[in-house]
Amino acid sequence: MTRIDAKFAELTAAGKKAFVSYVMAGDPDYETSLEIVKGLPAAGVDIIELGLPFTDPMADGPTIQLAGQRALDGGMTLQRTLDLATEFRKTDDTTPIVLMGYYNPIYSRGVDNFLADAKSAGIDGLIVVDLPPEEDSELCIPAQAAGMNFIRLATPTTDDKRLPKVLQNTSGFVYYVSITGITGAAEAEATDVGPEVARIKASTDLPVIVGFGINTPEKAQNIASVADGAVVGSAIVSQIGAGKSVDEVLSFVKSLADGAHRV
């Protein structure tokens, strides 16, 4: 059982929904980023998604693209991202960390080396948005063999014919992308999301967490009410990009977590 599996078992037993936060590793700089990540669990975050900075992020809108650029400009690398996770693990051995990014940096490092290093750093799961199920032998299956969850995205365009393929090697949870398009581009609506979550849950026992387009405590509450939890990324990253203090960022995160946990 991974930390992700354990966290969902704990939440289910408590009758609670999950709140997942995304931050870009190294944004606005390594030290501030580490301070924010360390503060997320106390702010109510159940699972941390840690963005891996990359030069060509095809699924990300301007907010997260700019965060990645700030991180890269500050010297952030795959190794420093794993270093950040390692530092976090020195004081927190229970909060799950999902590394979210693109395959190029992983491929460049070598899959076996990457998986060994990620496991050592305390990474619990991977979301690699540019590796479709047809490429599962590339990273997904080796990751699961190494004891990490491989989390897949389902979207409004994932029809009933495609869904079984998407689900076949997914573990940890299913990440449902609530909108068509890039991160931060539109707002999620519970009336649209609810039926889609139900359709996915009819085909899997995994929790279904909804992300993209959630930017207020009320929205987090509404989306969590029709899913197993909510993910917020761009709204948090925009606070960091605006130069808010660590305390201000974490206060905002807490308001979102409180919304998701209110269900």
XYZ file of C-alpha atoms in Angstrom:
263
model
C 0.000 0.000 0.000
C 1.400 3.390 -1.013
C 0.984 6.582 0.995
C -1.700 7.546 -1.555
C -3.669 4.357 -0.914
C -3.285 4.833 2.835
C -4.468 8.443 2.632
C -7.642 7.528 0.750
C -8.358 4.698 3.182
C -7.993 7.196 6.040
C -10.244 9.776 4.344
C -12.891 7.181 3.507
C -12.941 5.934 7.088
C -13.424 9.522 8.267
C -16.115 10.247 5.658
C -14.012 13.056 4.179
C -13.175 14.189 0.669
C -9.601 14.769 -0.466
C -8.040 18.131 -1.079
C -5.078 18.023 -3.454
C -2.863 21.044 -4.104
C -0.476 21.613 -6.982
C 2.621 23.781 -6.759
C 5.543 24.091 -9.150
C 8.803 22.906 -7.595
C 11.226 25.803 -7.313
C 8.699 28.602 -7.814
C 9.514 31.393 -7.139
C 12.827 29.978 -5.844
C 13.979 26.773 -4.175
C 13.896 27.986 -0.569
C 10.479 29.657 -0.771
C 9.050 26.693 -2.641
C 10.291 24.282 0.024
C 8.797 26.462 2.757
C 5.426 26.464 0.996
C 5.470 22.702 0.398
C 6.373 22.063 4.035
C 3.391 24.189 5.103
C 0.798 22.516 2.887
C -0.185 19.607 5.196
C -0.922 21.952 8.121
C -3.030 24.038 5.721
C -5.257 21.006 5.123
C -3.679 19.486 2.023
C -4.158 15.717 1.844
C -2.000 15.046 -1.226
C 0.696 17.288 -2.717
C 1.152 17.466 -6.475
C 4.660 18.707 -7.145
C 5.179 20.145 -10.601
C 8.360 19.197 -12.443
C 9.538 22.308 -14.354
C 9.762 21.751 -18.105
C 10.369 24.064 -21.049
C 7.449 22.886 -23.218
C 4.416 22.151 -21.000
C 1.682 21.305 -23.493
C -1.201 20.909 -21.028
C -0.525 23.986 -18.930
C -1.980 27.443 -19.257
C -0.051 30.712 -18.864
C -0.086 30.697 -15.048
C 1.679 27.364 -14.673
C 3.870 27.921 -17.733
C 5.179 31.101 -16.114
C 5.734 29.267 -12.831
C 7.789 26.657 -14.639
C 9.794 29.372 -16.356
C 10.474 31.131 -13.037
C 11.653 27.835 -11.580
C 13.879 27.033 -14.554
C 15.335 30.551 -14.518
C 16.184 29.979 -10.857
C 18.167 26.861 -11.719
C 15.516 24.239 -10.933
C 16.143 20.786 -12.382
C 14.775 17.279 -11.992
C 17.503 16.590 -9.418
C 16.666 19.709 -7.404
C 12.981 18.752 -7.529
C 13.858 15.371 -6.011
C 16.095 17.170 -3.493
C 13.103 19.278 -2.465
C 11.003 16.151 -1.911
C 13.838 14.602 0.100
C 13.981 17.681 2.349
C 10.212 17.573 2.838
C 10.390 13.915 3.863
C 12.783 14.758 6.714
C 9.845 16.211 8.660
C 6.824 14.523 7.039
C 6.736 10.817 6.253
C 2.987 10.489 5.722
C 1.700 13.122 3.261
C 1.681 11.656 -0.264
C 3.633 13.419 -3.001
C 2.698 13.019 -6.653
C 5.246 14.248 -9.172
C 3.440 15.811 -12.132
C 5.116 16.704 -15.374
C 6.302 15.541 -18.772
C 8.340 12.595 -19.947
C 11.378 14.328 -21.474
C 13.317 14.995 -18.237
C 12.574 11.454 -17.036
C 13.646 9.939 -20.339
C 16.835 11.982 -20.312
C 17.739 10.704 -16.866
C 16.868 7.112 -17.744
C 13.736 5.403 -16.445
C 15.494 2.997 -14.069
C 17.670 5.728 -12.571
C 14.719 8.077 -12.265
C 12.480 5.532 -10.538
C 15.183 4.569 -8.058
C 15.916 8.212 -7.268
C 12.228 9.199 -7.060
C 11.478 6.313 -4.721
C 14.440 7.266 -2.552
C 13.217 10.880 -2.452
C 9.802 9.780 -1.156
C 7.747 10.250 -4.318
C 4.557 8.158 -4.143
C 2.996 8.612 -7.558
C 3.483 10.000 -11.041
C 1.311 11.961 -13.434
C 3.067 12.147 -16.791
C 0.614 13.858 -19.070
C 2.273 13.126 -22.414
C 2.510 9.332 -22.023
C -0.740 7.706 -23.245
C -1.776 4.163 -22.232
C -0.281 2.826 -25.451
C 3.136 3.646 -23.953
C 2.555 1.941 -20.583
C 5.625 -0.263 -20.956
C 7.766 2.896 -21.134
C 7.174 4.161 -17.571
C 3.794 3.208 -16.116
C 4.442 -0.508 -15.616
C 8.033 -0.031 -14.373
C 6.791 2.641 -11.939
C 4.175 0.336 -10.493
C 6.761 -2.442 -10.197
C 8.881 0.027 -8.207
C 5.984 0.602 -5.792
C 4.704 3.909 -7.146
C 1.199 4.752 -8.306
C 0.766 5.841 -11.906
C -2.161 8.243 -12.103
C -3.956 8.760 -15.364
C -5.994 11.689 -16.618
C -9.516 11.244 -17.933
C -11.177 14.157 -19.714
C -14.584 15.216 -21.070
C -13.510 13.685 -24.402
C -12.650 10.278 -22.890
C -15.615 8.319 -24.257
C -16.855 4.888 -23.200
C -14.715 3.224 -25.843
C -11.517 4.906 -24.638
C -12.160 4.804 -20.881
C -11.211 1.128 -20.268
C -7.837 1.732 -21.949
C -7.234 4.781 -19.761
C -8.107 2.864 -16.599
C -6.316 -0.414 -17.271
C -3.001 0.315 -15.511
C -4.034 3.346 -13.480
C -3.558 3.220 -9.703
C -3.816 5.563 -6.729
C -6.630 7.651 -8.153
C -8.096 8.844 -11.427
C -7.587 12.528 -12.175
C -10.636 13.842 -14.020
C -9.919 16.991 -15.998
C -13.144 18.956 -15.684
C -12.768 21.086 -18.804
C -11.477 20.766 -22.326
C -8.343 22.842 -22.737
C -5.416 23.939 -20.632
C -5.047 24.581 -16.910
C -6.623 27.796 -15.657
C -8.632 28.300 -18.851
C -12.212 27.939 -17.601
C -14.231 27.160 -14.488
C -15.418 23.697 -13.484
C -19.137 23.209 -12.933
C -20.450 20.510 -10.605
C -23.500 19.982 -12.807
C -21.221 18.995 -15.686
C -18.687 17.094 -13.613
C -21.063 14.963 -11.511
C -22.366 12.711 -14.297
C -18.855 12.241 -15.706
C -17.465 11.212 -12.323
C -20.326 8.754 -11.911
C -19.589 7.300 -15.363
C -15.919 6.772 -14.471
C -16.719 5.312 -11.056
C -18.986 2.762 -12.717
C -15.837 1.334 -14.337
C -13.318 1.518 -11.481
C -13.012 1.226 -7.711
C -10.361 3.957 -7.663
C -11.141 7.374 -6.184
C -11.910 10.041 -8.788
C -10.405 13.453 -8.072
C -11.378 16.485 -10.156
C -9.013 19.246 -11.246
C -8.726 22.212 -13.663
C -11.022 25.205 -13.220
C -11.339 25.188 -9.395
C -10.307 28.515 -7.907
C -12.445 29.340 -4.843
C -13.428 27.579 -1.591
C -17.025 27.428 -2.847
C -15.939 25.817 -6.111
C -13.781 23.303 -4.211
C -16.770 22.436 -2.043
C -19.133 22.066 -5.005
C -16.742 19.860 -6.966
C -15.811 17.731 -3.936
C -19.516 17.132 -3.363
C -19.781 15.220 -6.654
C -16.339 13.530 -6.594
C -13.877 11.999 -4.140
C -11.981 15.255 -3.900
C -10.730 18.367 -5.662
C -7.398 19.563 -7.045
C -6.410 23.224 -7.134
C -3.308 24.349 -9.020
C -3.424 27.542 -11.070
C -5.235 29.550 -8.384
C -2.493 28.718 -5.849
C 0.318 29.205 -8.348
C -1.095 32.626 -9.276
C -0.812 33.693 -5.623
C 2.843 32.677 -5.637
C 3.372 34.446 -8.970
C 1.827 37.616 -7.540
C 4.533 37.695 -4.872
C 2.319 36.832 -1.912
C 4.134 35.820 1.250
C 4.367 32.173 2.287
C 1.820 32.815 5.056
C -0.591 34.448 2.606
C -0.265 31.566 0.146
C -0.846 28.975 2.865
C -3.827 30.923 4.221
C -5.377 30.838 0.753
C -4.651 27.109 0.482
C -6.345 26.549 3.848
C -9.484 28.327 2.646
C -9.626 26.006 -0.354
C -8.982 22.901 1.746
C -11.685 23.955 4.197
C -14.076 24.253 1.268
C -13.321 20.757 -0.018
C -13.528 19.297 3.498
C -16.858 20.989 4.178
C -18.704 18.325 2.182
